[in-house]
Each structure stands twice: as structure tokens, then as C-alpha cells.
mmCIF file of C-alpha atoms in Angstrom:
data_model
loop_
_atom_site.group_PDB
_atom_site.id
_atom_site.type_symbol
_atom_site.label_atom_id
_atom_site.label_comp_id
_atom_site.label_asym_id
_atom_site.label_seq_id
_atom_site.Cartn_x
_atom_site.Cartn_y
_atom_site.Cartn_z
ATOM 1 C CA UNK A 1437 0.000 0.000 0.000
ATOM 2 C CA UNK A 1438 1.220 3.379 -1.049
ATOM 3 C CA UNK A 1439 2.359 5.788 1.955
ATOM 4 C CA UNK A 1440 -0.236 8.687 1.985
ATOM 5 C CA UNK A 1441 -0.051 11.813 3.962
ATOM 6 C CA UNK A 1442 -3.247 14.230 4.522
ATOM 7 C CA UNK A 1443 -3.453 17.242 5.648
ATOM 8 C CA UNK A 1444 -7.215 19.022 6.627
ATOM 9 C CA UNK A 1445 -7.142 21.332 9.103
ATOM 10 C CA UNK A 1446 -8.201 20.539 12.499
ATOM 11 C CA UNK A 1447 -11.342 23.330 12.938
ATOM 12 C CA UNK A 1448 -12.833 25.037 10.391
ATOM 13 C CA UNK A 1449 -15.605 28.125 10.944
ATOM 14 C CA UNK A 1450 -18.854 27.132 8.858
ATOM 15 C CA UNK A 1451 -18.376 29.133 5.540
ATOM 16 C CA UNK A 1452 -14.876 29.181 5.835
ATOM 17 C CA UNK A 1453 -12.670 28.414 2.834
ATOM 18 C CA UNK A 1454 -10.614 25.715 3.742
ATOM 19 C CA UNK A 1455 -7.462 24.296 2.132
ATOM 20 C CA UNK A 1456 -6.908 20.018 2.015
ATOM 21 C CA UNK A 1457 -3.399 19.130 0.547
ATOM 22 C CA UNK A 1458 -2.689 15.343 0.207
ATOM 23 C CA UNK A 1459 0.141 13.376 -1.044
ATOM 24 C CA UNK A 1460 0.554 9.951 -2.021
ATOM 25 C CA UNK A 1461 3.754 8.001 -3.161
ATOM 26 C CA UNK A 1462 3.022 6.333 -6.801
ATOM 27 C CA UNK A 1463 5.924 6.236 -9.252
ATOM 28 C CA UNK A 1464 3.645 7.820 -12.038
ATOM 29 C CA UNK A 1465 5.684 6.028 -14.391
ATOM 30 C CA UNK A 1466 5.189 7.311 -17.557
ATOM 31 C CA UNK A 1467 5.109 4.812 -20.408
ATOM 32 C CA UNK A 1468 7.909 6.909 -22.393
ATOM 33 C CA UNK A 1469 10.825 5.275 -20.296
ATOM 34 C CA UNK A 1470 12.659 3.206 -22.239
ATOM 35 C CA UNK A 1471 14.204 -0.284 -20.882
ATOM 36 C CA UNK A 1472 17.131 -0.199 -23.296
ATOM 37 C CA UNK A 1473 16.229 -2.922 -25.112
ATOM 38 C CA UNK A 1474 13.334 -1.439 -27.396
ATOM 39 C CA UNK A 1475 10.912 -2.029 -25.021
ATOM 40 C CA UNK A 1476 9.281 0.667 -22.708
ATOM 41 C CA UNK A 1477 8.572 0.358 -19.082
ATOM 42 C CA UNK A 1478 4.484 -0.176 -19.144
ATOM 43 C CA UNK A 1479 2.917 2.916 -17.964
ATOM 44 C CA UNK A 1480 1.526 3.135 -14.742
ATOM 45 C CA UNK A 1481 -0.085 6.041 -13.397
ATOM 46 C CA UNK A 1482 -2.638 7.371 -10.661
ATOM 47 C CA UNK A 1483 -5.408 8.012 -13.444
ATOM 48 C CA UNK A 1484 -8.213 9.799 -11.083
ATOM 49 C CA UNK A 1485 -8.184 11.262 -7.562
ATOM 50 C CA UNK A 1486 -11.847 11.972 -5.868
ATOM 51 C CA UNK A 1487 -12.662 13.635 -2.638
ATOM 52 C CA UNK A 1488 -16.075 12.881 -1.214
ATOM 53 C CA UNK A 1489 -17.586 14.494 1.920
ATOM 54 C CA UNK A 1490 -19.944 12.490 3.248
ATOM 55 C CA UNK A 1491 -20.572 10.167 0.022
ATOM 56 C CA UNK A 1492 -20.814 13.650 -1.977
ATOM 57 C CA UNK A 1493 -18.473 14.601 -4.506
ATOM 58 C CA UNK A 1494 -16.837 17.487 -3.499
ATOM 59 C CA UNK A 1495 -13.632 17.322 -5.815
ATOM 60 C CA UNK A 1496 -12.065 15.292 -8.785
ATOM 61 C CA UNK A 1497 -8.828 15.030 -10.525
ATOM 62 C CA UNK A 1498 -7.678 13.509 -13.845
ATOM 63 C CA UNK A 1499 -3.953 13.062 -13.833
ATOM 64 C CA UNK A 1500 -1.993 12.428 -16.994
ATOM 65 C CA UNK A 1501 1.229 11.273 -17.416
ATOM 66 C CA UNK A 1502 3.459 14.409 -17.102
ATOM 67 C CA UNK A 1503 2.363 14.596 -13.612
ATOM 68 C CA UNK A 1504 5.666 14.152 -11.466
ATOM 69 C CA UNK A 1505 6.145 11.148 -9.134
ATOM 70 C CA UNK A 1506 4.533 11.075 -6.019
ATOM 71 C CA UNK A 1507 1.674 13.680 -7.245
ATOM 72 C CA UNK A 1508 0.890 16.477 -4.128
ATOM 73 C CA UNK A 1509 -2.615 17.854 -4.605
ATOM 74 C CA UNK A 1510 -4.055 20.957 -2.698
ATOM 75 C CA UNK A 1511 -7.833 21.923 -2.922
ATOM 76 C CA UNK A 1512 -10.115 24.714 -1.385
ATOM 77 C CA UNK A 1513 -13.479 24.046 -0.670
ATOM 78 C CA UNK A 1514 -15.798 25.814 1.432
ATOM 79 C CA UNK A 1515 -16.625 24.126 5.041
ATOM 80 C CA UNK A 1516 -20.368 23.714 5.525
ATOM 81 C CA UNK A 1517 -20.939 20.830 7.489
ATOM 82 C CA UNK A 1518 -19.098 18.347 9.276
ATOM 83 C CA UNK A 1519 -18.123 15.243 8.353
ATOM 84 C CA UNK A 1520 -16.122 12.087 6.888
ATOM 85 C CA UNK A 1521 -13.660 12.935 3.882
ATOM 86 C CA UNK A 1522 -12.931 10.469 2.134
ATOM 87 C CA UNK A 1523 -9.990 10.517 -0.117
ATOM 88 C CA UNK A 1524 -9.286 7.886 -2.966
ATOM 89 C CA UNK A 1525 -6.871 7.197 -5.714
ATOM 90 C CA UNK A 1526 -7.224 4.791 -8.851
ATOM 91 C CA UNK A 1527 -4.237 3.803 -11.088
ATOM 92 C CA UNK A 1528 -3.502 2.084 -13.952
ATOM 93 C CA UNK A 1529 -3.537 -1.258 -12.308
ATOM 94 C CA UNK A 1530 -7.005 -0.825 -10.839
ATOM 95 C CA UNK A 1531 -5.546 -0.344 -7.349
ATOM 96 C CA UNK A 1532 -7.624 1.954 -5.474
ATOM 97 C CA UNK A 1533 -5.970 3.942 -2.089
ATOM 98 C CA UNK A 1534 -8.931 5.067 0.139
ATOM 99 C CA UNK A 1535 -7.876 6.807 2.752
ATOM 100 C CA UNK A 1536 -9.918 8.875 5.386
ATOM 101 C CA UNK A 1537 -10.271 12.215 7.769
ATOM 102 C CA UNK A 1538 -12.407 13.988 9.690
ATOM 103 C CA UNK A 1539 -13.799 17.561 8.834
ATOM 104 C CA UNK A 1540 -14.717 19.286 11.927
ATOM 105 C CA UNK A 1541 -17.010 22.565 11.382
ATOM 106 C CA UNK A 1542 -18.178 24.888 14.130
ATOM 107 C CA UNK B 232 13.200 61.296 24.933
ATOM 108 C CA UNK B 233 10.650 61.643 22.127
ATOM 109 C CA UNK B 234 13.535 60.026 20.124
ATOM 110 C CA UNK B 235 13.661 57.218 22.522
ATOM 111 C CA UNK B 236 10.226 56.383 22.614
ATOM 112 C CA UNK B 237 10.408 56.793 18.432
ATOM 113 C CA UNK B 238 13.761 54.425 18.336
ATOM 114 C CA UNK B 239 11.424 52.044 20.743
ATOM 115 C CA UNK B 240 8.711 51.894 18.798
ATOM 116 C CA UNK B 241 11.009 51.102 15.706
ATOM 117 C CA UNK B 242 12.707 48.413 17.855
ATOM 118 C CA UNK B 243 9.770 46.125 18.288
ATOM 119 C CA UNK B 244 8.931 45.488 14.418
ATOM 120 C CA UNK B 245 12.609 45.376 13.247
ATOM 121 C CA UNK B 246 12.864 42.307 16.210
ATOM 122 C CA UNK B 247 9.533 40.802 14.687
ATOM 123 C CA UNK B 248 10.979 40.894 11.480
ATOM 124 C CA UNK B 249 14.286 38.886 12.470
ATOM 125 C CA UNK B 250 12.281 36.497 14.215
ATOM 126 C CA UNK B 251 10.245 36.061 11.267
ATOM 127 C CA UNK B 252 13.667 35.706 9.130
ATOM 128 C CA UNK B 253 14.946 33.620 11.629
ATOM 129 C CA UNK B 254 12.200 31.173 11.084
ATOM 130 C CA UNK B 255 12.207 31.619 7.558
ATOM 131 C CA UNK B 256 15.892 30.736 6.569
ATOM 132 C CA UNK B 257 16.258 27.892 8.874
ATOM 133 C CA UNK B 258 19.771 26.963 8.026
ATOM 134 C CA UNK B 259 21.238 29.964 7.661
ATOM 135 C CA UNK B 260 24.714 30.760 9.966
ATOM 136 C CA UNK B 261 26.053 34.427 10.634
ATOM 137 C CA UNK B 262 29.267 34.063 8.863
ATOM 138 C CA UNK B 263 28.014 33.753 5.340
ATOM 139 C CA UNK B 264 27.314 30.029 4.840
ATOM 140 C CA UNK B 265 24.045 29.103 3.607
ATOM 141 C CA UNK B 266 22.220 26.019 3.309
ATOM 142 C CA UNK B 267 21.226 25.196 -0.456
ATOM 143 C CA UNK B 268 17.365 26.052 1.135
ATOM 144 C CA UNK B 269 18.348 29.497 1.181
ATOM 145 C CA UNK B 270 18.679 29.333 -2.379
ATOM 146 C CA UNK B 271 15.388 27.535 -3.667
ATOM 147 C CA UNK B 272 12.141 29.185 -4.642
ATOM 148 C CA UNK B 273 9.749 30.044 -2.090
ATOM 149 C CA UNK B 274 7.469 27.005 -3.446
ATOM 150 C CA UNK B 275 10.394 24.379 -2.878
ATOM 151 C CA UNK B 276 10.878 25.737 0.610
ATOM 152 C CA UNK B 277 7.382 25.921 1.448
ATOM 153 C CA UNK B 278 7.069 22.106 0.243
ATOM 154 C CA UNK B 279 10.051 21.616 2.555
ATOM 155 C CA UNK B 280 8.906 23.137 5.925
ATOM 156 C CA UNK B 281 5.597 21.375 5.741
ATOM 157 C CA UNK B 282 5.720 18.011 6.896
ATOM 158 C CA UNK B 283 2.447 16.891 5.430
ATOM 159 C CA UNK B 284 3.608 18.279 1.851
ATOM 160 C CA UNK B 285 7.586 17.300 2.000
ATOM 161 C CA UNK B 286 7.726 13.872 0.012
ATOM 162 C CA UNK B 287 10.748 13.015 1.832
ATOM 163 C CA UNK B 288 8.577 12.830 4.860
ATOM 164 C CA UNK B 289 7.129 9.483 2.806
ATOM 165 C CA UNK B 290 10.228 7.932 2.944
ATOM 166 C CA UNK B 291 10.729 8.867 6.889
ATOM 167 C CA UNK B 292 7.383 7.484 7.340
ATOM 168 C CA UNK B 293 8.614 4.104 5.112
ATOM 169 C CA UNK B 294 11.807 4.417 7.418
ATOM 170 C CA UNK B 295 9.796 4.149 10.902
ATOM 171 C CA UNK B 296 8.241 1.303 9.408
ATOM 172 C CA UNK B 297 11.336 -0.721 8.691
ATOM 173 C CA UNK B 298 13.241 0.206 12.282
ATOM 174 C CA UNK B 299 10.578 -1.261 13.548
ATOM 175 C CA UNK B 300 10.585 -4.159 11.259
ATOM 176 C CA UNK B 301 11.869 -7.438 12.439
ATOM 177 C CA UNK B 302 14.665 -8.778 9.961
ATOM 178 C CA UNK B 303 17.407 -11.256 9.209
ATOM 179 C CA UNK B 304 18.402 -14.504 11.302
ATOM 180 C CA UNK B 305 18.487 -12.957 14.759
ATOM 181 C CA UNK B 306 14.834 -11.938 14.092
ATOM 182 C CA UNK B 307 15.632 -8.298 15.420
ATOM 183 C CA UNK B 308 14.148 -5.409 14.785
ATOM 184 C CA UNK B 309 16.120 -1.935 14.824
ATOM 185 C CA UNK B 310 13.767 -0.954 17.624
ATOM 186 C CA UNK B 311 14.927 -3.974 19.893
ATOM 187 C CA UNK B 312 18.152 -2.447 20.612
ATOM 188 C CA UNK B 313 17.657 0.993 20.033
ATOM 189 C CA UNK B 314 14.227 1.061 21.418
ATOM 190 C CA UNK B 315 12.793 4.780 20.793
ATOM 191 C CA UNK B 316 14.239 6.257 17.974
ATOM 192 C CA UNK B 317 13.141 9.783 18.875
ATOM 193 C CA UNK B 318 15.628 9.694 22.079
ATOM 194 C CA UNK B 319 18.426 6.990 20.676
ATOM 195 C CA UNK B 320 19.048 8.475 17.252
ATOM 196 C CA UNK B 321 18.790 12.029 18.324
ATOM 197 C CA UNK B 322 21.726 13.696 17.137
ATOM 198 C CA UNK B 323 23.249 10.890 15.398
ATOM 199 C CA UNK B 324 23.416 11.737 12.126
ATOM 200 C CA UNK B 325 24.906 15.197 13.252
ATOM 201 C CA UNK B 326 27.975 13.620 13.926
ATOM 202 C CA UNK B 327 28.280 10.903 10.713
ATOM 203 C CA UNK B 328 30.533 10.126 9.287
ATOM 204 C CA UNK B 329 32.298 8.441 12.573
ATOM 205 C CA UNK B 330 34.943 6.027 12.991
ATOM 206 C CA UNK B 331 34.377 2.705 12.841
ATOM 207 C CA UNK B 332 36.667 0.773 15.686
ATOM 208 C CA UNK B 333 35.972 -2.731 13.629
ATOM 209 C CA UNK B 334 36.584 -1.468 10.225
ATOM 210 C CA UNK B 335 39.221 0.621 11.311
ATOM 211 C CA UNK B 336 37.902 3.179 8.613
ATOM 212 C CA UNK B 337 35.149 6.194 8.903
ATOM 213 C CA UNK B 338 31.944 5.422 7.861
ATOM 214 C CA UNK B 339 28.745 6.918 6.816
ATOM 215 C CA UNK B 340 25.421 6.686 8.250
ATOM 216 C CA UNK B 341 24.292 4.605 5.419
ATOM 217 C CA UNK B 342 27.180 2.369 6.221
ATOM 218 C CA UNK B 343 26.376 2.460 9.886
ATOM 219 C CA UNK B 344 23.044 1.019 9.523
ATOM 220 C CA UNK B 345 24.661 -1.591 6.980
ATOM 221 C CA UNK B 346 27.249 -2.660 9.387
ATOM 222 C CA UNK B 347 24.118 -3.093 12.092
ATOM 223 C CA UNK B 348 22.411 -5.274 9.927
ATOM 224 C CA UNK B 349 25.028 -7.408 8.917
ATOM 225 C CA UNK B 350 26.419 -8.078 12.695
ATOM 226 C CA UNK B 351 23.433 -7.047 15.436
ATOM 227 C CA UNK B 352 20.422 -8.107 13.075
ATOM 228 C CA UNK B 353 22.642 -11.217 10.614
ATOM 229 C CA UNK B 354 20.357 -9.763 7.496
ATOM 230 C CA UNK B 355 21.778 -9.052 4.218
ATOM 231 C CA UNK B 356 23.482 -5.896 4.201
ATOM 232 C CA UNK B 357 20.673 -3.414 1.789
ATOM 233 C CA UNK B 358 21.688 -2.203 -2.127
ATOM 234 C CA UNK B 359 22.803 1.385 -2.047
ATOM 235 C CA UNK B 360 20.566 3.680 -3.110
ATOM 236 C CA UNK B 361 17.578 1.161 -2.361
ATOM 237 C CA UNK B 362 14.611 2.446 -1.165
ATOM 238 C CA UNK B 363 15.073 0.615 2.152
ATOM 239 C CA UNK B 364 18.052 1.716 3.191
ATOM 240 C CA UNK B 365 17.178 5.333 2.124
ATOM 241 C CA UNK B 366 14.077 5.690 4.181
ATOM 242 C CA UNK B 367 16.193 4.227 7.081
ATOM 243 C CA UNK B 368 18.674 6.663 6.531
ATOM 244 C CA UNK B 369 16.070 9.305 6.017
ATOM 245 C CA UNK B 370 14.364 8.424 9.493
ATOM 246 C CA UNK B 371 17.038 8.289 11.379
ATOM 247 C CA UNK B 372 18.489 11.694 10.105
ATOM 248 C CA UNK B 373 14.999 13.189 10.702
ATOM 249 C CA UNK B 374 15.686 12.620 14.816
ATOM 250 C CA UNK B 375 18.680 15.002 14.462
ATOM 251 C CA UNK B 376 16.810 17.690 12.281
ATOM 252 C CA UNK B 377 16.910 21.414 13.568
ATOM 253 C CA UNK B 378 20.367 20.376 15.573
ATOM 254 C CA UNK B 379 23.468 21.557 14.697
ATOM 255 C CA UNK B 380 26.256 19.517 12.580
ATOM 256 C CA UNK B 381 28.778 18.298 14.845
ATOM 257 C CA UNK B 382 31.497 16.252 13.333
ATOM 258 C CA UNK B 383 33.150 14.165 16.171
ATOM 259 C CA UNK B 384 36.786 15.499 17.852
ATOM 260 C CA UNK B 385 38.484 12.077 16.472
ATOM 261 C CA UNK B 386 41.858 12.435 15.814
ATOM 262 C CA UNK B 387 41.445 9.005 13.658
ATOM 263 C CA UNK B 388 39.512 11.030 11.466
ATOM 264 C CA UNK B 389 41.846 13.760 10.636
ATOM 265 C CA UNK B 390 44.030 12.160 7.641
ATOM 266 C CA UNK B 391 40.727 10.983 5.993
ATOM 267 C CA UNK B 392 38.970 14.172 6.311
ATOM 268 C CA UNK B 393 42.182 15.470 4.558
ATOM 269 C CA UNK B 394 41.907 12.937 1.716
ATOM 270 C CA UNK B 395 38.496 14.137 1.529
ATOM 271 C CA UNK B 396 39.802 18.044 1.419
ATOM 272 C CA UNK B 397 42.571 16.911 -0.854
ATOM 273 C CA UNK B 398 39.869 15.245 -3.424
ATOM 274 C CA UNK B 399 37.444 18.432 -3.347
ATOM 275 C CA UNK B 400 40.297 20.846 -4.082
ATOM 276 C CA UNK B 401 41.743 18.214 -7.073
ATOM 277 C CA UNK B 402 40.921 19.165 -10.464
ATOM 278 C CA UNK B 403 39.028 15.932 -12.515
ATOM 279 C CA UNK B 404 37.300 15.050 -15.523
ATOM 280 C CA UNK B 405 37.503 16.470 -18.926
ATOM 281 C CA UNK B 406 36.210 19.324 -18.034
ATOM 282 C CA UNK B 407 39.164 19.881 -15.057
ATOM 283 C CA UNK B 408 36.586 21.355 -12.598
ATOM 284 C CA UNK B 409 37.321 20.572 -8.574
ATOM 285 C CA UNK B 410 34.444 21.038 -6.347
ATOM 286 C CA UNK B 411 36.128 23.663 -5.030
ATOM 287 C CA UNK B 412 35.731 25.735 -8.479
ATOM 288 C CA UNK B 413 32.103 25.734 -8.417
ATOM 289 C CA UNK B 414 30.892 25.720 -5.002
ATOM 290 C CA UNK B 415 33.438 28.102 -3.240
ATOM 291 C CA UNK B 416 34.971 30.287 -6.161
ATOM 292 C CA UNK B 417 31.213 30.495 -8.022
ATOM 293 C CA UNK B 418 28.738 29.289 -5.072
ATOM 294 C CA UNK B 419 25.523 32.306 -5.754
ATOM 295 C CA UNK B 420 26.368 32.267 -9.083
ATOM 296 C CA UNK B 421 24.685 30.171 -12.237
ATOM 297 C CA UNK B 422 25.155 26.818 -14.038
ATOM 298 C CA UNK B 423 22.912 27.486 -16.724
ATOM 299 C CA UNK B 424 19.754 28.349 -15.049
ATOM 300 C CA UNK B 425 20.259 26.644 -11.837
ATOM 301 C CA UNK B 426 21.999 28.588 -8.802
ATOM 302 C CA UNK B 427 25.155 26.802 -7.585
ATOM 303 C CA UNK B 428 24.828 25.948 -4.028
ATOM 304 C CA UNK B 429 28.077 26.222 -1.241
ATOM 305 C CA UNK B 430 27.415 22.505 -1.255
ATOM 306 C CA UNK B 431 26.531 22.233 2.521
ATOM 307 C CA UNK B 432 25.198 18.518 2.666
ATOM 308 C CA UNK B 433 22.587 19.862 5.400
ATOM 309 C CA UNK B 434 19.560 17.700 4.796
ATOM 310 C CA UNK B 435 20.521 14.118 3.767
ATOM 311 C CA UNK B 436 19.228 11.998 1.799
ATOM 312 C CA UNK B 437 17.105 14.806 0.086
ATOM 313 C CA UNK B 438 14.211 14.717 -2.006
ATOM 314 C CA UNK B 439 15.366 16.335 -5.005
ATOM 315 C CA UNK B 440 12.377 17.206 -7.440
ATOM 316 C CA UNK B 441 14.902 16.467 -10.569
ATOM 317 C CA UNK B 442 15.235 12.638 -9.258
ATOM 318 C CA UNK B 443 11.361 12.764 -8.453
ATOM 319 C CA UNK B 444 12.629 10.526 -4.943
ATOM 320 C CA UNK B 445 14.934 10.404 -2.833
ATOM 321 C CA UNK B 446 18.283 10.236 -3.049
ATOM 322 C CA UNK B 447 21.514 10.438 -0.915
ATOM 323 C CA UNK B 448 24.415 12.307 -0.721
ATOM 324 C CA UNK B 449 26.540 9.604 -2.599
ATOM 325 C CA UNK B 450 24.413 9.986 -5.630
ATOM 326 C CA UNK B 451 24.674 13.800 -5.684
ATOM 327 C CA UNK B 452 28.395 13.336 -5.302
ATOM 328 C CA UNK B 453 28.178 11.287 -8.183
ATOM 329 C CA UNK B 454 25.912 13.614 -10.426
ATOM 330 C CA UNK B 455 28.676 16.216 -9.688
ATOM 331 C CA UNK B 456 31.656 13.960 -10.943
ATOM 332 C CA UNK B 457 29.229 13.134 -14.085
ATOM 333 C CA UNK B 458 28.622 16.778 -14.555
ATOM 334 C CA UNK B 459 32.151 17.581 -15.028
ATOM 335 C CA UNK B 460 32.641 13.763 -17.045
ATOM 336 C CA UNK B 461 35.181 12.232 -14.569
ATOM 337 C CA UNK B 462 34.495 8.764 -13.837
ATOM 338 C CA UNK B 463 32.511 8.948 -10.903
ATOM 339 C CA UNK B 464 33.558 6.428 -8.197
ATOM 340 C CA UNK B 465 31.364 3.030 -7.488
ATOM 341 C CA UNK B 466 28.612 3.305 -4.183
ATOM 342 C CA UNK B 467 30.009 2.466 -0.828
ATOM 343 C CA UNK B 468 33.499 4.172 -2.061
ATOM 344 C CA UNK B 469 35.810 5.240 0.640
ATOM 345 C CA UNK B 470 36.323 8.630 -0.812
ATOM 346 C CA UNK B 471 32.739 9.285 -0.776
ATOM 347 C CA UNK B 472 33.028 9.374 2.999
ATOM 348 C CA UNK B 473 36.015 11.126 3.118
ATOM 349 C CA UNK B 474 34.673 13.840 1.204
ATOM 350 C CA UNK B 475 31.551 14.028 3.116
ATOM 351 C CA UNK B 476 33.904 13.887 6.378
ATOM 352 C CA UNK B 477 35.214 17.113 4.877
ATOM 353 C CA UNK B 478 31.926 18.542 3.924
ATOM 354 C CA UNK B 479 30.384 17.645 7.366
ATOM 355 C CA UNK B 480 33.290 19.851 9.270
ATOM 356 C CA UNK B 481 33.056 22.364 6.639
ATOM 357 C CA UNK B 482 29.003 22.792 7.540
ATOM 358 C CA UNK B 483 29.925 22.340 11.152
ATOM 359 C CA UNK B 484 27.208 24.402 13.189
ATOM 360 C CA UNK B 485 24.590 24.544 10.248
ATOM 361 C CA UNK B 486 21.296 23.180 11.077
ATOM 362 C CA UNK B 487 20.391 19.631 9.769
ATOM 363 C CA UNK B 488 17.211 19.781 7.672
ATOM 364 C CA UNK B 489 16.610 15.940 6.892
ATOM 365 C CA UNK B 490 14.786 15.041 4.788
ATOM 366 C CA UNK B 491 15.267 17.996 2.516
ATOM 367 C CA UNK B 492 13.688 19.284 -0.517
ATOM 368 C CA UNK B 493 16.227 20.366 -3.649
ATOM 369 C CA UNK B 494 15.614 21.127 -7.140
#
């Protein structure tokens, strides 16, 4: 499982605009690489990245492969109500990282 | 006494304002040497001073894993002999490279936690440049980060630190640069569009943003020799400590800042 590290901050006011930054390790290998022998090393990306707040969609990412290894993402939103983020990553290979974090509004 | 109370009033920002440049160049010493932060963009350093955005922090987090990890045939863990790493490992990679009594040679910290594995945990010694033995590297280095570099009062280590002095003033490669011709004649200045650092190996193994990983200082060393097309020596080389011996008491006093972010 890939290392992932979150960051929401611990309070927010209701209405405030609130920053989430995440990062993930994933070798975002490209596909363009080549092995030296003709071949390529097969390319394996993180293809989509969606935050959901409460089972609602509150932000989505394609990612392509000139995105850097171990892609750092940073997103406003506006803090209504609290809840359960939950934060998850799909690559190439299917593998999905969920991860999770509490939004506390007051 | 109006002036006093004007001279006063001036006082109190101009002290806010070296706090808040205190904080902000964390590696920086009063006699002119600066850590290679100093010369980043403010994005690199901001992805450097937070934890949750510094990708090296992955590799810390990767290297807390494995110290705790039981390995090889004595089934040991890092964590069974040097319990805490917070407390035991504090300071300890401010003072690398150190002499090693059983090799009778310096060694780096890399080589330190090779030398464990092979004798206290009877494990394969890890590849250089491997992912585990950089994130152990990284983690332990993270304990000593925001002390100062203290290389050890060893006399041992005097004629290697001089080999190591001896190879950064010697001219090599085609191109006949020394270390010494960039990074003390030209440090500040420009190698194409990137600003040559005073080569203060501060924050070890970094996460340079060129590499997209990790990487430690042996493998910057050896970028360097490539950049000026000498034959760059094999990993584990003995003059790759010895020059880091000499960089270590060059940078003696400067902050360490593992795991650092470069460009």
C-alpha cells in the first residue's frame, strides 16, 4: 500500500474556505521510459483522484502522465458541514488507495 | 526622549521581522554560509517546511516502518536495541561520518546502519541507493533535524577528512573542474539556469524534485563527478566518505534539515 499523507485542518468556521493538501507516493511512471532494449517500461499512473464528503463529490482530478512522481494535490473548498472525507486514488492497475479524515465545522 | 520612545517603537517590528527571518531561513549561519534552502524558490521551501507536503517525509514514514521491522536470522528489529528512535538516534546523524573501531575506517550513516544489519540483526546488508536503506537513513536523520552539525573530535579522522579536502580541491574530468571551483569560487552564481549551491550537505538523503525521490548524498556526489565527465567512483566508495567527512566539518554548526527538498 502506497504511503499517503493528509493534511485538513483541524477546525474550520462554517463558511470558511478551507485548504486540504494530500500526497501519495506512486511512481507515475510514464510509459515513455525506455528499458534499453526497445521495449518501454508499461505505464503506470494514478489516473483519477476523488474527494467525497460524506458520500458527496466534493472534488475530482484527472492526472496524466506528465504529472511528477509522487503527485501532491491541494484543494479549497468551502466548510459547511461536518463530516467524513474520504480521499481515494485509482491507477492504472485498478488499485484503489482510500484513505480517510475527519472535517470538523463549528 | 521623544527620540527614545520613536527608536522604541522602531525596535519592536525590526525584532519581529528577524524572528520572522529567523524562522524563515532555517539553516542559515552568521558568517556567510548558507544552506542550499536558502537558495530555492519560495514554493520548494514551502514544500520543505511542511511536513504533510515534504515527500521526503514518505520515505521517513517508510523508514519508521522498517526500524521497527523485524529482519534477518536474529529476528531483530532496529527498535529492539535501540528502542525509541526519537531519544536513541537524536543527534546521530549530526555527527556521521564516525569512525568505525571494527573497520578501522570512517563510515557513513548509510554504512552504519549496513554494518548493524550485517552483525546485530545477521540480514543481508541493503543495495545502495535502495529504497530501504534510504528511508532508514532518512528516518534516522529526521531525529537530528533542527540540531546543529557536529562532526566528532576524532583524531582518527583527521588524515581521511584530509583525503576528503585533498579530493574536493583536485581538479578531474575532462572538463578539469574541482568542487572547489564551483561551489566556493562560483557558489551564488549560475550553471545554466540553476543557482550553484556552497554545497553544505545539510539535509541528507534529500528529495530532489529532478530525481522525483529520494536520493543520498553519494548519488549527488556522483551527479557532480558526471557533470564535469570524470568517472565517478562506485557506491560504498571510501572517498565518498572522506569527502563528506570534509563537507560535514566544513558545515559544522549549520542546522540539519533531513529530509530535505532540492531542485
Amino acid at each position: 500500500m502506497a504511503r499517503v499523507l493528509i493534511n485538513v485542518p483541524p477546525k474550520a468556521k462554517r463558511g470558511e474556505v478551507i485548504e486540504i493538501k494530500t500526497l501519495i507516493s506512486h511512481p507515475m511512471e510514464t510509459g515513455y521510459r525506455p528499458k534499453g532494449d526497445g521495449t518501454f517500461f508499461p505505464r503506470d499512473i494514478i489516473q483519477t483522484f476523488v474527494c467525497t464528503l460524506d458520500g458527496e463529490e466534493i472534488f475530482r482530478a484527472d492526472l496524466h502522465p506528465a504529472i511528477a512522481a509522487n503527485p501532491f494535490i491541494a484543494f479549497t473548498t468551502v466548510a459547511r458541514e461536518s463530516g467524513l472525507l474520504v480521499f481515494s486514488w485509482t491507477d492504472d492497475r485498478g488499485e484503489v488507495q482510500t484513505e480517510q479524515a475527519k472535517l470538523v465545522v463549528e | 526622549m521623544i527620540r527614545l520612545v520613536a527608536a522604541q517603537r522602531l525596535l519592536v517590528p525590526a525584532a519581529m521581522m528577524c524572528l520572522a527571518a529567523a524562522s524563515a531561513v532555517m539553516a542559515q549561519t552568521i558568517d556567510g554560509r548558507r544552506s542550499g534552502f536558502d537558495f530555492m524558490s519560495r514554493d520548494s521551501q514551502q514544500l520543505q517546511r511542511d511536513d504533510t507536503a515534504n515527500p521526503g517525509m514518505l520515505a521517513v514514514l517508510d523508514g519508521e516502518g522498517l526500524w521497527n521491522a523485524k529482519a534477518g536470522r536474529a529476528n531483530r528489529s532496529c527498535a529492539d536495541c535501540h528502542q525509541d528512535a526519537s531519544t536513541s538516534m537524536k543527534g546521530v546523524a549530526a555527527r556521521y561520518p564516525a569512525f568505525s573501531a571494527a573497520l578501522n575506517r570512517p563510515i557513513d550513516l548509510q554504512g552504519r546502519i549496513n554494518a548493524c544489519r550485517e552483525t546485530q540483526q545477521q540480514a543481508t546488508p541493503l543495495p545502495w541507493e535502495s529504497k530501504e536503506l534510504l528511508a532508514l537513513s532518512a528516518y534516522v536523520g529526521n531525529q537530528s533535524r533542527g540540531m546543529p552539525i557536529a562532526p566528532p573530535d576524532d583524531a582518527r579522522l583527521a588524515p581521511f577528512r584530509q583525503r576528503g579536502e585533498a579530493l574536493y580541491t583536485r581538479r578531474v574530468g575532462q572538463l578539469n573542474f574541482s568542487c572547489a571551483n564551483c561551489h566556493d569560487d562560483n557558489a551564488g552564481g549560475k550553471l545554466a539556469s540553476a543557482v550553484i549551491p556552497q554545497a553544505h550537505p545539510t539535509g541528507y538523503p534529500i528529495y530532489r524534485l529532478e530525481w522525483q525521490g529520494i536520493g543520498s548524498l553519494q548519488r549527488r556526489l556522483r551527479g557532480c563527478f558526471i557533470g564535469v565527465r570524470a568517472e565517478p567512483y562506485a557506491y560504498g566508495a571510501q572517498e565518498y566518505v572522506e569527502l563528506e567527512l570534509f563537507l560535514m566539518s566544513r558545515a559544522k554548526g549549520m542546522t540539519i534539515e533531513t529530509p530535505a527538498v532540492r531542485p
